PDB file of C-alpha atoms and ligand atoms in Angstrom:
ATOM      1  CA  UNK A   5     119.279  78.249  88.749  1.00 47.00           C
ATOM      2  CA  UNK A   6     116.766  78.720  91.723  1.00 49.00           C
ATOM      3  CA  UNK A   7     116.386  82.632  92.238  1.00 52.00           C
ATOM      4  CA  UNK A   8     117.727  84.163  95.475  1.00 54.00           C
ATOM      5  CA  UNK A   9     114.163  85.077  97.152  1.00 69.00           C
ATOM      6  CA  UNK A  10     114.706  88.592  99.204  1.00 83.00           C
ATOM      7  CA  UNK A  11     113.725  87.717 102.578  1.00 92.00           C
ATOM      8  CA  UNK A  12     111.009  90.622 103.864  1.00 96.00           C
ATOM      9  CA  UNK A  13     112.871  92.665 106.519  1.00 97.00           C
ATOM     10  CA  UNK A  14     111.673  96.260 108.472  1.00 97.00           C
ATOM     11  CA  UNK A  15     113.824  97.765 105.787  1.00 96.00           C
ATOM     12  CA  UNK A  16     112.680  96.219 102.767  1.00 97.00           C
ATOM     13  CA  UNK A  17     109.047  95.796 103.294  1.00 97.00           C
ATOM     14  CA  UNK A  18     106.191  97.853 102.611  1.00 98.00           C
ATOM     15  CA  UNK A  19     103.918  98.819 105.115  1.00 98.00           C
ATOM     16  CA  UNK A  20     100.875  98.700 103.075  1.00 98.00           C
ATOM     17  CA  UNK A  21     101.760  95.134 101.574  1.00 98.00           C
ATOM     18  CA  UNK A  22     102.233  93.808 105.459  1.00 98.00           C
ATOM     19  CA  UNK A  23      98.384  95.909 106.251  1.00 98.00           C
ATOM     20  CA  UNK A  24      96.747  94.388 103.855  1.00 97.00           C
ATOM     21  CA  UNK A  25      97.924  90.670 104.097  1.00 97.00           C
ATOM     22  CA  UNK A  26      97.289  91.313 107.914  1.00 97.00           C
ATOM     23  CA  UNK A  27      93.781  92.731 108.392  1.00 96.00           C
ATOM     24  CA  UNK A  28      91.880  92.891 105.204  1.00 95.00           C
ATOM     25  CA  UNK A  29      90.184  89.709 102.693  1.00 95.00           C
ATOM     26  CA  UNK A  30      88.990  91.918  99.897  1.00 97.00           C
ATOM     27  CA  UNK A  31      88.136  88.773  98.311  1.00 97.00           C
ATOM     28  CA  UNK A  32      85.338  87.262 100.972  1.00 96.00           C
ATOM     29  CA  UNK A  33      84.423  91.156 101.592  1.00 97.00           C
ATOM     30  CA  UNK A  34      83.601  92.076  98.452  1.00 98.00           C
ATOM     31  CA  UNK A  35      81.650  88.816  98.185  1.00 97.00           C
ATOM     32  CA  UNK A  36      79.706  89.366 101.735  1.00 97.00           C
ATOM     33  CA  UNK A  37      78.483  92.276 101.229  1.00 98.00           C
ATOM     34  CA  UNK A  38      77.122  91.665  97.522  1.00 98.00           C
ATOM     35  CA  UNK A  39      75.271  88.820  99.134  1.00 97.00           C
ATOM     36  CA  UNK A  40      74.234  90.504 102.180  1.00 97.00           C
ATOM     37  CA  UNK A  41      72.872  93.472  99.529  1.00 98.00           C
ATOM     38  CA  UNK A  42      70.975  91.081  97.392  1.00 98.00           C
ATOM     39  CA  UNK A  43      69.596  89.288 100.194  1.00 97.00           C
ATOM     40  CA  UNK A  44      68.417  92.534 102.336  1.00 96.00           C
ATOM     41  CA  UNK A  45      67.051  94.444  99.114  1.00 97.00           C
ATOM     42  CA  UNK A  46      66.371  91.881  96.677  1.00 97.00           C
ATOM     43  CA  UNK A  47      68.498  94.261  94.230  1.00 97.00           C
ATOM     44  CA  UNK A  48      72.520  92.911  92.646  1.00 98.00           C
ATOM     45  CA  UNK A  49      74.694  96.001  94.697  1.00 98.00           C
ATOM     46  CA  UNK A  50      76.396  97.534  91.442  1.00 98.00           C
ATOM     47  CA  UNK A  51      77.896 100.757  93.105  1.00 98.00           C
ATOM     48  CA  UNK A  52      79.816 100.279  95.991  1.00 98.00           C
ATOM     49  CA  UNK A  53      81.626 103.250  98.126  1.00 98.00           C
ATOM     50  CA  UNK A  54      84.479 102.434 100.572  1.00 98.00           C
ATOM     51  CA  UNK A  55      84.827 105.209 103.298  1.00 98.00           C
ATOM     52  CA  UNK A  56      88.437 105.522 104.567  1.00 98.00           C
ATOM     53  CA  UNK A  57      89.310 103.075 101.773  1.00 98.00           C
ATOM     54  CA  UNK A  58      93.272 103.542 102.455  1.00 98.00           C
ATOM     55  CA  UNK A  59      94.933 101.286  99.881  1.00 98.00           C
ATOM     56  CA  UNK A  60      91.576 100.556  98.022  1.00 98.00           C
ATOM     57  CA  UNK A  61      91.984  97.190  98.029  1.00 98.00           C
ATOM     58  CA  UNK A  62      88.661  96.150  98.608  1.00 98.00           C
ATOM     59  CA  UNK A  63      87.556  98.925  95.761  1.00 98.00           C
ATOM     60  CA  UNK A  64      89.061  97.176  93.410  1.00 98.00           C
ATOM     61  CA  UNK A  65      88.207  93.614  94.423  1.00 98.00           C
ATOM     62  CA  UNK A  66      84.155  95.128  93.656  1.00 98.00           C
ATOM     63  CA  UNK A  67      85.244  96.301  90.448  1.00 98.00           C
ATOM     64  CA  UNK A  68      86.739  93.036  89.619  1.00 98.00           C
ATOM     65  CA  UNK A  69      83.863  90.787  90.276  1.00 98.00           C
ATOM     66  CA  UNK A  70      80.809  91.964  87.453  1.00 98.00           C
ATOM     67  CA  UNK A  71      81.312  94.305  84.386  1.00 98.00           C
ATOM     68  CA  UNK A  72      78.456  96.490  85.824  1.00 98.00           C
ATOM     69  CA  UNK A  73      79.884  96.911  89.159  1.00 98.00           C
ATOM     70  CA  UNK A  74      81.184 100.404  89.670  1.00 98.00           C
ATOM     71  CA  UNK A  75      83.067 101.666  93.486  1.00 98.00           C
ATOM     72  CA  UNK A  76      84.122 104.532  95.306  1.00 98.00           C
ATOM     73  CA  UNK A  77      86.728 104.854  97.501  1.00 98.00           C
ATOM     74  CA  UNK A  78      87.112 108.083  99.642  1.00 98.00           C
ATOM     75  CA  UNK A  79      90.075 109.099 101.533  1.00 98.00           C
ATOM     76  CA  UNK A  80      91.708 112.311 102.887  1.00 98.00           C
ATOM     77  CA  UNK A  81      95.702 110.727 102.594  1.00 98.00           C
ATOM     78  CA  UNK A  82      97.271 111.671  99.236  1.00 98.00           C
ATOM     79  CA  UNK A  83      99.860 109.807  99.131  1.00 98.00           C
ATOM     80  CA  UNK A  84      98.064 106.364 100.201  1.00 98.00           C
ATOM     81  CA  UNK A  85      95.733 106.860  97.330  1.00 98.00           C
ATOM     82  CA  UNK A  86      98.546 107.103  95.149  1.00 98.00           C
ATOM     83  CA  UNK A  87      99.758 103.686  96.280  1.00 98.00           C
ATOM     84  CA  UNK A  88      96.633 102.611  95.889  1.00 98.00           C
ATOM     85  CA  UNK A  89      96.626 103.382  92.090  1.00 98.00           C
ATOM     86  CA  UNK A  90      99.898 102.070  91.836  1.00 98.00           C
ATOM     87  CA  UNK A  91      99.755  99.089  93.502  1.00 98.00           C
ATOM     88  CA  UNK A  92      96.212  98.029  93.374  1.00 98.00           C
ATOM     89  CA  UNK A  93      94.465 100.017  90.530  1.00 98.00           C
ATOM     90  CA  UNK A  94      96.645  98.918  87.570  1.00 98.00           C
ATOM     91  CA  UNK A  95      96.445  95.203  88.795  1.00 98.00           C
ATOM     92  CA  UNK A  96      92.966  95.376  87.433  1.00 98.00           C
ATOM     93  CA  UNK A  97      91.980  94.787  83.608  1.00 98.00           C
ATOM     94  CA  UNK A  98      91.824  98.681  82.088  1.00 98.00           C
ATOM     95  CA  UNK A  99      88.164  98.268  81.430  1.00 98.00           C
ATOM     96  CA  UNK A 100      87.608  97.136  84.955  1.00 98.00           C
ATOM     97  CA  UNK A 101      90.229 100.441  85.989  1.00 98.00           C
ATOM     98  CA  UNK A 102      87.357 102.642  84.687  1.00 98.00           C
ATOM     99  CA  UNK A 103      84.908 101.417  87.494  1.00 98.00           C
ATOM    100  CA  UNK A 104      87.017 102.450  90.172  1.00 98.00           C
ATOM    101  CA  UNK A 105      86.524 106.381  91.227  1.00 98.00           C
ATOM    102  CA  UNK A 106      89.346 107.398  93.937  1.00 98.00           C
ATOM    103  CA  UNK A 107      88.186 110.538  95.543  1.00 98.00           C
ATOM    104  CA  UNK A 108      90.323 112.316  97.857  1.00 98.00           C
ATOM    105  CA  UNK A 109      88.417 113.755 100.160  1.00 98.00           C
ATOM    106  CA  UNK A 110      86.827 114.048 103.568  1.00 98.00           C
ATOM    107  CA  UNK A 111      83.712 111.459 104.066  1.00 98.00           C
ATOM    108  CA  UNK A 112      82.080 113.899 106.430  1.00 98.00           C
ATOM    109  CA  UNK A 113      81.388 116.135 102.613  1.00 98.00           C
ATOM    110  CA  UNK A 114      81.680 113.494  99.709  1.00 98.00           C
ATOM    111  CA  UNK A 115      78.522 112.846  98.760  1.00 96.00           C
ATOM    112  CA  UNK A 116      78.202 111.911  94.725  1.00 95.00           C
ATOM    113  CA  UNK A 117      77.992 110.017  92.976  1.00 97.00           C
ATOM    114  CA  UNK A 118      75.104 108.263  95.230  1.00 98.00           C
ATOM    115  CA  UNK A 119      76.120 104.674  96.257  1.00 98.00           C
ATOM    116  CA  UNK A 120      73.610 101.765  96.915  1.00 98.00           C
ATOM    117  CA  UNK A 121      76.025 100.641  99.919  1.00 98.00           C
ATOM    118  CA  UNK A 122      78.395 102.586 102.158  1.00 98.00           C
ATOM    119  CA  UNK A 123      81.337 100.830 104.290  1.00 98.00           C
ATOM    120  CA  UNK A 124      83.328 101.908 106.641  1.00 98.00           C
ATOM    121  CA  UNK A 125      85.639  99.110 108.047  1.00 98.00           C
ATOM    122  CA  UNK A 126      87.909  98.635 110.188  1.00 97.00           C
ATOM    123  CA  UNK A 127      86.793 100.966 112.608  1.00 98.00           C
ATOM    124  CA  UNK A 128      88.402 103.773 110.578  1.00 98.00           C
ATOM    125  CA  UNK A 129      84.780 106.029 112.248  1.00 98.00           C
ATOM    126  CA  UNK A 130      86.917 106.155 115.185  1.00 98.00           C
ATOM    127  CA  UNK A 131      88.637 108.932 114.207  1.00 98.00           C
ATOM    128  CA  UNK A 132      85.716 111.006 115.028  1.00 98.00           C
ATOM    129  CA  UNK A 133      85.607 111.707 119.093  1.00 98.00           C
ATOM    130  CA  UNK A 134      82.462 113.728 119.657  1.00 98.00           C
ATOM    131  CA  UNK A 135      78.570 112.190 119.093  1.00 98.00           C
ATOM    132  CA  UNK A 136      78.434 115.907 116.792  1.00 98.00           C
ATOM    133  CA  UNK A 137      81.577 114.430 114.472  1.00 98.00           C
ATOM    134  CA  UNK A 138      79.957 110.580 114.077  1.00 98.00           C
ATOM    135  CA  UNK A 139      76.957 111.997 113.809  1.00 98.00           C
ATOM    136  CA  UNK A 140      77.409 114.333 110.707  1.00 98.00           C
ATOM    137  CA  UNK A 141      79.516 111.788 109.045  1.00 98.00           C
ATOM    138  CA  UNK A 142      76.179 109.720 109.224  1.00 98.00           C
ATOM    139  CA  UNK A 143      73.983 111.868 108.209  1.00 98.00           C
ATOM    140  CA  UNK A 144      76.474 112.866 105.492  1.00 98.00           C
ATOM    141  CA  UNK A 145      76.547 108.728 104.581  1.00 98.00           C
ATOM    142  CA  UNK A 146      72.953 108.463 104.588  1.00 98.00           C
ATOM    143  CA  UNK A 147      72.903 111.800 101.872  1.00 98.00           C
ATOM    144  CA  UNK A 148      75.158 110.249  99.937  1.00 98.00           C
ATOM    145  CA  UNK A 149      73.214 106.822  99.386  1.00 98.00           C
ATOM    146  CA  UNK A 150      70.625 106.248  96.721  1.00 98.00           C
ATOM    147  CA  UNK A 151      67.044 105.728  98.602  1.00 98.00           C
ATOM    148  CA  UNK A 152      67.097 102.157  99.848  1.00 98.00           C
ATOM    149  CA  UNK A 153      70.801 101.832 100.103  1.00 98.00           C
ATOM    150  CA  UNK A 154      72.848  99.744 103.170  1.00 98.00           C
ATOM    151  CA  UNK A 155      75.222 101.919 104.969  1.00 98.00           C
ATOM    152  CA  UNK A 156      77.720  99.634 107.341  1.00 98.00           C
ATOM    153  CA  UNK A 157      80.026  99.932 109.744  1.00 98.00           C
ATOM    154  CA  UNK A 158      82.023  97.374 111.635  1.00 98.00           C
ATOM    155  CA  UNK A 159      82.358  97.225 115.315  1.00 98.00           C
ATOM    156  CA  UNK A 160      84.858  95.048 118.282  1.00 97.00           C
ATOM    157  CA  UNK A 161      84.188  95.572 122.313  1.00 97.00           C
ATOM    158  CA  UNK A 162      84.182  93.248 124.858  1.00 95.00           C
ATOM    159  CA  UNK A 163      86.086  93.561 128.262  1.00 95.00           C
ATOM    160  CA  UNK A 164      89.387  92.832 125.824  1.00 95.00           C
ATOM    161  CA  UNK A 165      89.043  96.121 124.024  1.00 96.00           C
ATOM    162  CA  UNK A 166      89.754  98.073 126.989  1.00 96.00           C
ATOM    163  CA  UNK A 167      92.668  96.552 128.474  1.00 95.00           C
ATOM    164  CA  UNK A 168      96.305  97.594 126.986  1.00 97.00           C
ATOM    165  CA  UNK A 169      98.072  94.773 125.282  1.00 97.00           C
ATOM    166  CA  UNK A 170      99.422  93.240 122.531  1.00 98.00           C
ATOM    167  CA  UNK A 171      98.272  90.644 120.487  1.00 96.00           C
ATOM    168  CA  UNK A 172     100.969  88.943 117.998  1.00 97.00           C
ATOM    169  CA  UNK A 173      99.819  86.393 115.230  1.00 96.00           C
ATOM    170  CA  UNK A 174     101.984  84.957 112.430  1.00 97.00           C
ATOM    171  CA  UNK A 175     101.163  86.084 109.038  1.00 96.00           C
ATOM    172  CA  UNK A 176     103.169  84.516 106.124  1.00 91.00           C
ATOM    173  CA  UNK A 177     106.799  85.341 106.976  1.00 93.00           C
ATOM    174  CA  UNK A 178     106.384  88.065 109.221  1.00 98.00           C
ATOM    175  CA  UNK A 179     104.260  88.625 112.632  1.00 98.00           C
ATOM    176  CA  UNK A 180     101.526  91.364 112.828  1.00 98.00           C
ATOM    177  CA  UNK A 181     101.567  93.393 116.140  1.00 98.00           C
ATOM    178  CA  UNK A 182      98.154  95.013 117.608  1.00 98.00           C
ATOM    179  CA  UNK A 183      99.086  97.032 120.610  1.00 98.00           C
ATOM    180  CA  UNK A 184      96.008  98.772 122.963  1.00 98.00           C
ATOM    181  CA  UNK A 185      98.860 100.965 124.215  1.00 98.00           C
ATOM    182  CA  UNK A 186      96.357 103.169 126.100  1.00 98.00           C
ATOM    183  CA  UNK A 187      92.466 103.589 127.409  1.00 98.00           C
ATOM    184  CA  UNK A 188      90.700 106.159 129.175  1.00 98.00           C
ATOM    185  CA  UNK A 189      87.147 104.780 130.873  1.00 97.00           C
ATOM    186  CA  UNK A 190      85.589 108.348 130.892  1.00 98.00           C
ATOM    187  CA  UNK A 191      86.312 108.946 127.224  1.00 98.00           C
ATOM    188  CA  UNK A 192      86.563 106.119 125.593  1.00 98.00           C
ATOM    189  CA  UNK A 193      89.693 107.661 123.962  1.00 98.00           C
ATOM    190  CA  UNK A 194      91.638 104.110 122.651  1.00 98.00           C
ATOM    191  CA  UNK A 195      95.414 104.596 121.166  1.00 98.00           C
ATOM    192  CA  UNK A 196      96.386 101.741 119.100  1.00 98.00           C
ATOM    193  CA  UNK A 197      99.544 100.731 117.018  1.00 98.00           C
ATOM    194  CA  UNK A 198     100.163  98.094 114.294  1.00 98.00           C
ATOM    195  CA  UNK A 199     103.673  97.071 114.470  1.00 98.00           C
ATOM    196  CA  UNK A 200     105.373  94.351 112.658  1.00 98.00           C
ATOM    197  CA  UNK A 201     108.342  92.219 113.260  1.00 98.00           C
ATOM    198  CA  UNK A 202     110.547  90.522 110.715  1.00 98.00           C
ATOM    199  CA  UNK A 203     112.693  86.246 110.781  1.00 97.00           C
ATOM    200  CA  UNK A 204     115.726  88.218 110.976  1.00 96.00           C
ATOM    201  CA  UNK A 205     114.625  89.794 113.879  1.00 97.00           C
ATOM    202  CA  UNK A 206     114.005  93.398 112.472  1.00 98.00           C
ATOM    203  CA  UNK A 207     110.620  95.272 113.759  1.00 98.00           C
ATOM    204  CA  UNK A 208     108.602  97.920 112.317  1.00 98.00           C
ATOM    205  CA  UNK A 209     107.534 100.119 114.881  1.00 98.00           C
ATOM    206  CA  UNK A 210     104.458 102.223 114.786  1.00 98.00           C
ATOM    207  CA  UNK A 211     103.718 101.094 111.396  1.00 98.00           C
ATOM    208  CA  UNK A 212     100.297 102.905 111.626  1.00 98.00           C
ATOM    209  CA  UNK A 213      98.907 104.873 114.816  1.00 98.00           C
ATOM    210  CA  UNK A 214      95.373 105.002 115.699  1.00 98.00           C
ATOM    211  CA  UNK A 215      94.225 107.791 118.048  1.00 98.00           C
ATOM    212  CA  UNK A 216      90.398 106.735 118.415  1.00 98.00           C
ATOM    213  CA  UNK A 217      87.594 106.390 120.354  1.00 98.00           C
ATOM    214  CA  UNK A 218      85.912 103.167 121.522  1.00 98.00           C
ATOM    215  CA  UNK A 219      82.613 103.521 120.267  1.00 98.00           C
ATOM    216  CA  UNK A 220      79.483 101.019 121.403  1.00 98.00           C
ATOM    217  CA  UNK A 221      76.999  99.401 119.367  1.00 98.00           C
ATOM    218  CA  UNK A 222      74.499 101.640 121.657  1.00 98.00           C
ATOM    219  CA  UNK A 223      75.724 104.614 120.960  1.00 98.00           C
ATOM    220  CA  UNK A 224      76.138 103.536 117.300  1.00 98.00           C
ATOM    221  CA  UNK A 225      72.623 102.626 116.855  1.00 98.00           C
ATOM    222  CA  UNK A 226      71.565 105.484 118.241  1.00 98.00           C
ATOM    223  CA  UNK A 227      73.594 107.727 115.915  1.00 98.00           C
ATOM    224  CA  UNK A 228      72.341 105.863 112.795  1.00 98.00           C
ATOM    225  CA  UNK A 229      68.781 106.581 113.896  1.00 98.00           C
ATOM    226  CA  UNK A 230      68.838 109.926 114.419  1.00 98.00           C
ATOM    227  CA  UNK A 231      70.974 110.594 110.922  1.00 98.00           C
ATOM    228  CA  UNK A 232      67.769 108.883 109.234  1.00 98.00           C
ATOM    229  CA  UNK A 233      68.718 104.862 108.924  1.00 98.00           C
ATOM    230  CA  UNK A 234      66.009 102.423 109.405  1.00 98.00           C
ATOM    231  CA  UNK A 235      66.021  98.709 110.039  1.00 98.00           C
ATOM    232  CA  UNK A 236      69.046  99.658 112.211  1.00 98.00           C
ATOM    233  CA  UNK A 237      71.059  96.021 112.993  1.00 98.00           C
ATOM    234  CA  UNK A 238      73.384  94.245 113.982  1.00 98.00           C
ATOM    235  CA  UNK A 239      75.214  91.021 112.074  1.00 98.00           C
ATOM    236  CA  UNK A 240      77.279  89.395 115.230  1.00 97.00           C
ATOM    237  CA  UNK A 241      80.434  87.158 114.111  1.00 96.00           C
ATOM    238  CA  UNK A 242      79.602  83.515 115.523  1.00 93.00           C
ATOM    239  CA  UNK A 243      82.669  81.559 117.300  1.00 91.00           C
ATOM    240  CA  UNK A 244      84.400  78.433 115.891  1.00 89.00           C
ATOM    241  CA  UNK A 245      83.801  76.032 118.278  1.00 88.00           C
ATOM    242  CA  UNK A 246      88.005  74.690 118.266  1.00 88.00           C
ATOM    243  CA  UNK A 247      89.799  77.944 118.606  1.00 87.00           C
ATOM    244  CA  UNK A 248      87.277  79.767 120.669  1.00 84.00           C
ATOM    245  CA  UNK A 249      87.556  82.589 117.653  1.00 85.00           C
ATOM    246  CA  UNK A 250      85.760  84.673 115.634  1.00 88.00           C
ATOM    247  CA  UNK A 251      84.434  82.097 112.176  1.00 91.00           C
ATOM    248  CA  UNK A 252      83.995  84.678 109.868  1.00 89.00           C
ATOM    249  CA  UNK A 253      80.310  84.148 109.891  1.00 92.00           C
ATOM    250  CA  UNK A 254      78.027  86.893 110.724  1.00 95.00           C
ATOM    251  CA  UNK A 255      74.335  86.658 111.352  1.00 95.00           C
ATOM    252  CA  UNK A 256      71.365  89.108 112.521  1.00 97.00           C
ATOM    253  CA  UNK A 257      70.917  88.945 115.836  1.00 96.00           C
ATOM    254  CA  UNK A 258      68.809  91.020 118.266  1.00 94.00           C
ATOM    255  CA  UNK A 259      71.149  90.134 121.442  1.00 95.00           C
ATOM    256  CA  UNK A 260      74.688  89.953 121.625  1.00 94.00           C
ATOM    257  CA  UNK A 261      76.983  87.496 124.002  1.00 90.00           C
ATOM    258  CA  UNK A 262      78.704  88.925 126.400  1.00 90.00           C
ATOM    259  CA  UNK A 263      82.350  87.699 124.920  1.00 92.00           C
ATOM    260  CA  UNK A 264      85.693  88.777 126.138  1.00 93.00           C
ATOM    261  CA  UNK A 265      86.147  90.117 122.299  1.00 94.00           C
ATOM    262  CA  UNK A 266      83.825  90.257 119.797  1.00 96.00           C
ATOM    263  CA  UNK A 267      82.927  91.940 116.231  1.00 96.00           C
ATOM    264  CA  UNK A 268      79.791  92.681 114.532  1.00 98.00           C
ATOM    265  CA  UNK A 269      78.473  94.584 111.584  1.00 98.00           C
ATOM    266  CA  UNK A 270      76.038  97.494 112.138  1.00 98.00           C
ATOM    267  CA  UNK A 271      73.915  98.071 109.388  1.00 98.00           C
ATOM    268  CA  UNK A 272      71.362 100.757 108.518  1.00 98.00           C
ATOM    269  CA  UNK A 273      68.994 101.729 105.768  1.00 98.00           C
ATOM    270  CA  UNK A 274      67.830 104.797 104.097  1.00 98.00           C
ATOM    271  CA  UNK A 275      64.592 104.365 103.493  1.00 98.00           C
ATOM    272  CA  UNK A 276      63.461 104.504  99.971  1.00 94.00           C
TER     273      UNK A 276
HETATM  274  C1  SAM B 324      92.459 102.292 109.406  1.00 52.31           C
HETATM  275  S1  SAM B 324      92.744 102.980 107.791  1.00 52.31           S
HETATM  276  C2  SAM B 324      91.565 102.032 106.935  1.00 52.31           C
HETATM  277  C3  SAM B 324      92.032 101.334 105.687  1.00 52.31           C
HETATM  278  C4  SAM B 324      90.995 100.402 105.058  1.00 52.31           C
HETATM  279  N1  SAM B 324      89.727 101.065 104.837  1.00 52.31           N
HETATM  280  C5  SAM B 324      90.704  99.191 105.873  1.00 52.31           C
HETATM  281  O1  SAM B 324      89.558  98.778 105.979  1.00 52.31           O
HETATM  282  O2  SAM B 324      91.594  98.577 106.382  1.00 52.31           O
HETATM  283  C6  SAM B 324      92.001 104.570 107.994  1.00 52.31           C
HETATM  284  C7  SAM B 324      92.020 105.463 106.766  1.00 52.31           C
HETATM  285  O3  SAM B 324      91.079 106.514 106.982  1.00 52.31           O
HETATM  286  C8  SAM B 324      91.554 107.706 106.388  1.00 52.31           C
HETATM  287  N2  SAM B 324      90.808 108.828 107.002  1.00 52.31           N
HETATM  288  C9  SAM B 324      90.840 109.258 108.292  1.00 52.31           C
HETATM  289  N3  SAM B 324      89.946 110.255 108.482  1.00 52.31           N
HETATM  290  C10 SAM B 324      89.317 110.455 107.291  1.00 52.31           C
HETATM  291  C11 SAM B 324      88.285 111.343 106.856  1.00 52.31           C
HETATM  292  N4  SAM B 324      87.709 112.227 107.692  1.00 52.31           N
HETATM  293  N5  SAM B 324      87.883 111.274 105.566  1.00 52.31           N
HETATM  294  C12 SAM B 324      88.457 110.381 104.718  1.00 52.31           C
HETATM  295  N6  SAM B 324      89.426 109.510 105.082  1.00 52.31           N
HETATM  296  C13 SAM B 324      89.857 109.545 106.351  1.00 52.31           C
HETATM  297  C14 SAM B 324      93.042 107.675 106.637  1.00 52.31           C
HETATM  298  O4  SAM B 324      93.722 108.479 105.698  1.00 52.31           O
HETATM  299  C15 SAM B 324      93.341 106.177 106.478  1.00 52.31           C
HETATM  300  O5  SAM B 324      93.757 105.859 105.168  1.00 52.31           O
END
């Protein structure tokens, strides 16, 4: 007898779940930046640490891939590292679980063990408003990396960023919401929301808030240089030629194009 498949409504799905089919690919992540590592230093990355690492996901994916790859995820929310552990941690094979340190903590004062790469993605560094607050966090990034070691962030602009809309797109059975509900030109102060919406036409408001700022890759690269970083650049995400989007592929460049929305990869190193 074919089983009666619960279909996903706002009151029976799980935020997290819907966040991480949404936004995140821990699988060509994981696998990006272990190539980008061995290509930039010539070294196999074996300890990974994933600032504002939320569910983890992309911890664990690291773990996953080689028996001598160890990560790090640090995050200040209790409970989401909980569901992390639940939900993502004890998918993994109890030898891999091992490799997998969830710290709970602020990444502007976590600093061991050293890591031989530091990410922060999804523009999580928004959090911090003032060129003081990004700046320590740097500097705090580039203490906690062995000599040598990659710190990256990720980065979007373009005139897109700074109007207020929302953007739908279908993901499996439910659609993923990104709403610029408000900008402020003199700040740079950017409030976002992640909403989803359900078949049955149920909606999860406000799923997760953002109260940021709109950083540049400027001011970015000017933040990683004073915290220390060398080789300071940028990885810019080409276009597929048939949508007109982003391809996934990300290559050094030393000048942008001047897209209506674009994402790149801002990489520094500590010198060894
Ligand atoms: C946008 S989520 C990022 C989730 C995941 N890293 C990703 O790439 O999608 C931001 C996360 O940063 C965490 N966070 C915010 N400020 C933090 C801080 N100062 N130190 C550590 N974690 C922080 C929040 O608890 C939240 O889980």
């Amino acid at each position: 007898m074919a089983k009666n498949k619960t279909k996903l409504t706002a009151r029976n799905a799980d935020k997290h779940v819907l966040y991480q089919e949404s936004v995140q690919a821990p699988k060509d992540d994981a696998e990006f930046f272990a190539h980008y590592y061995k290509k930039h230093t010539g070294k196999p990355l074996r300890v990974f640490r994933e600032d504002f690492c939320g569910t983890a996901v992309l911890s664990c994916e690291f773990a996953r891939r080689h028996r001598d790859n160890h990560s790090i995820g640090v995050d200040l929310h209790g409970p989401t590292l909980d569901w992390a552990r639940e939900h993502n941690v004890s998918q993994l094979k109890p030898a891999e679980q091992k490799r997998v340190s969830l710290v709970q903590g602020n990444v502007l004062e976590v600093k061991e063990p050293q890591a031989e790469l530091i990410v922060g993605l999804n523009f999580s560094y928004s959090v911090f408003k003032t060129r003081s607050d990004f700046g320590a966090y740097m500097k705090n990034a580039f203490n906690a990396l062995k000599p040598g070691g990659l710190f990256t962030l990720d980065a979007w602009g373009g005139g897109q960023a700074q109007f207020l809309m929302k953007e739908r797109r279908k993901v499996s059975s439910f659609t993923y919401v990104w709403h610029q509900a408000d900008f402020d030109p003199i700040t740079h102060d950017i409030l976002c929301k992640i909403h989803f919406e359900f078949k049955d036409g149920s909606k999860m408001k406000n799923a997760f808030i953002y109260d940021w700022r709109l950083w540049t890759l400027p001011e970015m690269r000017e933040l990683m240089d004073e915290a220390g970083f060398r080789d300071i650049h940028v990885l810019w995400e080409g276009t597929d030629k048939k949508t007109g989007e982003g391809n996934g592929e990300f290559t050094r460049v030393e000048r942008g194009d001047d897209e209506e929305a674009w994402i790149a990869y801002v990489i520094g190193q500590r010198p060894t």
